[in-house]
């Protein structure tokens, strides 16, 4: 039985071309990029080249890109670091109820440190209201964090409208763009983004490396100590092989972006049409017109997440109930709870399917057939029990 991977929003397989770019770096470029000798200068060249590539992809400047260990650290540094450095200007943070836990846990920590946090609601389509954000702003607001693309539903937030709203406000605008980076066109200047988080392993790059874009004028306290790397914002010897891999993964993502978006949209429509052809009752969660093509979140009435995921895995289909960081838990999705309310059955019967490099039109169709058979069996069993 072929195992079919449909959880690319959690992590993606490394592209062989990325691995090929990284392999010689492990043994041939071993100098410390902070060293002034030839070995260090060579390592610095590779690091600077990767930094330039990442910066250009979002219309930023090279010196505004800070390498981190991943998206979580980038989120933490942006939110906690900026809040701590700007506490003299206010103590109010604004975010949304459907953020990734890397953001939610960071602002919860700030609450424990005496900051005041406003959690904005989202509507049933998963979109935050710019008007409600405007109402929540105060003279004390110093950080606003709204994710670019939701990791569970794929819904795209009104980032440019938020950036425009905050243009003349002291608050720094951060966006977790982990699910958007390399897939959507991003211009931090046009969209008014002050800080942006991204991660290599979401675009077929290596695990363990991310990046934080932070405007040159942003005051940010370091959360680590022991060196002056990354302009003193993130000390520690940089991971040169991973940086090279991140660069190559992004180059490929940008080169094939339009093609991949078209292909992923085809995968999504093929999957949904196959379910419909099997007469499966389902609902797509989130604004269908405002989502990335690589993610679809589906509610299957009369089922529950734990049973679904177990049966999918037994039948060779890898999917998720939401964030990979809580994939081992069967707790209701906080994202769907924010959209529908905690009493709605959709928060416990919805599955995220996400498409990527491990998929073909044939295995997407095959996965849909397997999912349909499982849904039929489970719903029939439930009817017989009742």
mmCIF file of C-alpha atoms in Angstrom, residues 90-233:
data_model
loop_
_atom_site.group_PDB
_atom_site.id
_atom_site.type_symbol
_atom_site.label_atom_id
_atom_site.label_comp_id
_atom_site.label_asym_id
_atom_site.label_seq_id
_atom_site.Cartn_x
_atom_site.Cartn_y
_atom_site.Cartn_z
ATOM 1 C CA UNK A 90 3.276 51.360 26.348
ATOM 2 C CA UNK A 91 2.330 47.885 27.520
ATOM 3 C CA UNK A 92 -0.475 46.873 25.148
ATOM 4 C CA UNK A 93 -0.220 44.007 22.639
ATOM 5 C CA UNK A 94 -2.826 43.055 20.034
ATOM 6 C CA UNK A 95 -3.071 39.660 18.367
ATOM 7 C CA UNK A 96 -5.824 37.292 17.209
ATOM 8 C CA UNK A 97 -7.470 34.273 18.791
ATOM 9 C CA UNK A 98 -6.374 32.005 15.944
ATOM 10 C CA UNK A 99 -2.615 32.595 15.941
ATOM 11 C CA UNK A 100 -0.054 29.809 16.036
ATOM 12 C CA UNK A 101 0.946 28.834 19.574
ATOM 13 C CA UNK A 102 4.389 30.345 18.963
ATOM 14 C CA UNK A 103 2.594 33.694 19.056
ATOM 15 C CA UNK A 104 -0.120 32.894 21.592
ATOM 16 C CA UNK A 105 2.312 31.472 24.125
ATOM 17 C CA UNK A 106 4.638 34.445 23.626
ATOM 18 C CA UNK A 107 1.913 36.988 24.362
ATOM 19 C CA UNK A 108 0.724 34.895 27.304
ATOM 20 C CA UNK A 109 4.247 35.164 28.699
ATOM 21 C CA UNK A 110 4.069 38.937 28.228
ATOM 22 C CA UNK A 111 0.779 38.994 30.133
ATOM 23 C CA UNK A 112 2.593 37.329 33.020
ATOM 24 C CA UNK A 113 5.156 40.139 32.836
ATOM 25 C CA UNK A 114 2.453 42.782 33.231
ATOM 26 C CA UNK A 115 1.561 43.530 29.628
ATOM 27 C CA UNK A 116 -2.058 43.861 28.559
ATOM 28 C CA UNK A 117 -3.091 41.712 25.575
ATOM 29 C CA UNK A 118 -6.155 42.049 23.358
ATOM 30 C CA UNK A 119 -7.144 38.892 21.456
ATOM 31 C CA UNK A 120 -9.142 39.845 18.375
ATOM 32 C CA UNK A 121 -11.928 37.507 17.234
ATOM 33 C CA UNK A 122 -12.327 36.251 13.689
ATOM 34 C CA UNK A 123 -15.540 35.691 11.770
ATOM 35 C CA UNK A 124 -16.841 32.303 10.602
ATOM 36 C CA UNK A 125 -14.704 32.521 7.475
ATOM 37 C CA UNK A 126 -11.594 32.887 9.619
ATOM 38 C CA UNK A 127 -10.806 36.513 8.774
ATOM 39 C CA UNK A 128 -9.964 39.188 11.324
ATOM 40 C CA UNK A 129 -11.818 42.502 11.135
ATOM 41 C CA UNK A 130 -9.624 45.509 10.424
ATOM 42 C CA UNK A 131 -12.319 47.690 11.998
ATOM 43 C CA UNK A 132 -12.146 45.705 15.253
ATOM 44 C CA UNK A 133 -8.380 46.073 15.206
ATOM 45 C CA UNK A 134 -8.791 49.819 14.785
ATOM 46 C CA UNK A 135 -11.154 49.914 17.763
ATOM 47 C CA UNK A 136 -8.666 47.954 19.884
ATOM 48 C CA UNK A 137 -5.733 50.284 19.206
ATOM 49 C CA UNK A 138 -4.727 52.629 22.005
ATOM 50 C CA UNK A 139 -1.886 55.036 22.674
ATOM 51 C CA UNK A 140 -0.322 52.222 24.696
ATOM 52 C CA UNK A 141 -0.267 49.660 21.855
ATOM 53 C CA UNK A 142 3.310 48.763 20.931
ATOM 54 C CA UNK A 143 2.997 45.459 19.028
ATOM 55 C CA UNK A 144 0.326 44.047 16.707
ATOM 56 C CA UNK A 145 0.791 40.442 15.525
ATOM 57 C CA UNK A 146 -1.510 38.950 12.885
ATOM 58 C CA UNK A 147 -0.533 35.849 10.925
ATOM 59 C CA UNK A 148 -0.356 36.108 7.135
ATOM 60 C CA UNK A 149 -1.888 32.707 6.366
ATOM 61 C CA UNK A 150 -3.548 30.546 8.980
ATOM 62 C CA UNK A 151 -1.745 27.233 9.351
ATOM 63 C CA UNK A 152 -4.938 25.222 9.930
ATOM 64 C CA UNK A 153 -7.373 26.707 7.423
ATOM 65 C CA UNK A 154 -5.091 28.377 4.871
ATOM 66 C CA UNK A 155 -7.102 31.607 5.157
ATOM 67 C CA UNK A 156 -5.206 34.726 4.054
ATOM 68 C CA UNK A 157 -5.536 37.714 6.370
ATOM 69 C CA UNK A 158 -5.931 41.374 5.221
ATOM 70 C CA UNK A 159 -2.270 42.134 5.853
ATOM 71 C CA UNK A 160 -1.941 45.165 3.595
ATOM 72 C CA UNK A 161 -5.042 46.788 5.118
ATOM 73 C CA UNK A 162 -3.649 46.232 8.607
ATOM 74 C CA UNK A 163 -0.282 47.635 7.601
ATOM 75 C CA UNK A 164 -2.001 50.706 6.180
ATOM 76 C CA UNK A 165 -3.971 51.174 9.400
ATOM 77 C CA UNK A 166 -0.806 51.052 11.494
ATOM 78 C CA UNK A 167 1.263 53.274 9.203
ATOM 79 C CA UNK A 168 0.992 56.326 11.452
ATOM 80 C CA UNK A 169 0.743 54.443 14.744
ATOM 81 C CA UNK A 170 3.658 53.672 17.060
ATOM 82 C CA UNK A 171 2.772 49.956 17.154
ATOM 83 C CA UNK A 172 5.120 47.606 15.339
ATOM 84 C CA UNK A 173 3.310 45.240 12.963
ATOM 85 C CA UNK A 174 4.472 41.616 13.037
ATOM 86 C CA UNK A 175 3.162 38.820 10.861
ATOM 87 C CA UNK A 176 3.848 35.106 11.134
ATOM 88 C CA UNK A 177 4.283 34.359 7.431
ATOM 89 C CA UNK A 178 5.455 30.766 7.798
ATOM 90 C CA UNK A 179 2.636 29.449 5.560
ATOM 91 C CA UNK A 180 2.913 32.336 3.069
ATOM 92 C CA UNK A 181 6.658 32.690 2.545
ATOM 93 C CA UNK A 182 7.691 31.401 -0.876
ATOM 94 C CA UNK A 183 4.069 30.798 -1.875
ATOM 95 C CA UNK A 184 2.593 34.303 -2.032
ATOM 96 C CA UNK A 185 4.004 37.605 -3.285
ATOM 97 C CA UNK A 186 5.164 39.558 -0.237
ATOM 98 C CA UNK A 187 6.417 43.141 -0.197
ATOM 99 C CA UNK A 188 7.080 44.315 3.349
ATOM 100 C CA UNK A 189 7.252 47.956 2.254
ATOM 101 C CA UNK A 190 4.013 48.014 0.290
ATOM 102 C CA UNK A 191 2.197 46.029 2.972
ATOM 103 C CA UNK A 192 3.524 48.033 5.895
ATOM 104 C CA UNK A 193 5.064 45.022 7.642
ATOM 105 C CA UNK A 194 7.633 45.843 10.326
ATOM 106 C CA UNK A 195 8.517 42.258 11.259
ATOM 107 C CA UNK A 196 7.961 38.933 9.486
ATOM 108 C CA UNK A 197 8.710 35.343 10.488
ATOM 109 C CA UNK A 198 9.453 32.473 8.094
ATOM 110 C CA UNK A 199 10.857 28.945 8.248
ATOM 111 C CA UNK A 200 12.817 26.823 5.773
ATOM 112 C CA UNK A 201 11.179 23.471 6.452
ATOM 113 C CA UNK A 202 7.834 24.717 5.123
ATOM 114 C CA UNK A 203 9.318 25.278 1.634
ATOM 115 C CA UNK A 204 11.217 22.001 1.159
ATOM 116 C CA UNK A 205 14.263 23.296 2.992
ATOM 117 C CA UNK A 206 16.087 22.028 6.092
ATOM 118 C CA UNK A 207 14.658 21.845 9.594
ATOM 119 C CA UNK A 208 16.137 24.010 12.301
ATOM 120 C CA UNK A 209 16.498 27.335 10.522
ATOM 121 C CA UNK A 210 14.163 30.285 10.186
ATOM 122 C CA UNK A 211 14.404 33.987 9.593
ATOM 123 C CA UNK A 212 12.999 37.128 11.135
ATOM 124 C CA UNK A 213 12.722 40.245 9.026
ATOM 125 C CA UNK A 214 12.870 43.273 11.306
ATOM 126 C CA UNK A 215 12.993 46.819 10.009
ATOM 127 C CA UNK A 216 16.290 48.557 10.661
ATOM 128 C CA UNK A 217 14.662 51.150 12.911
ATOM 129 C CA UNK A 218 12.970 48.698 15.277
ATOM 130 C CA UNK A 219 14.178 48.539 18.861
ATOM 131 C CA UNK A 220 14.417 44.882 19.855
ATOM 132 C CA UNK A 221 15.826 43.271 22.981
ATOM 133 C CA UNK A 222 17.856 40.126 22.463
ATOM 134 C CA UNK A 223 16.523 36.977 24.108
ATOM 135 C CA UNK A 224 19.910 35.225 24.041
ATOM 136 C CA UNK A 225 23.311 36.351 25.255
ATOM 137 C CA UNK A 226 26.876 35.474 24.427
ATOM 138 C CA UNK A 227 27.893 37.057 21.145
ATOM 139 C CA UNK A 228 27.344 39.799 18.624
ATOM 140 C CA UNK A 229 26.085 37.753 15.688
ATOM 141 C CA UNK A 230 23.022 38.832 13.712
ATOM 142 C CA UNK A 231 23.634 42.468 14.676
ATOM 143 C CA UNK A 232 23.509 41.509 18.371
ATOM 144 C CA UNK A 233 19.869 40.485 18.050
#
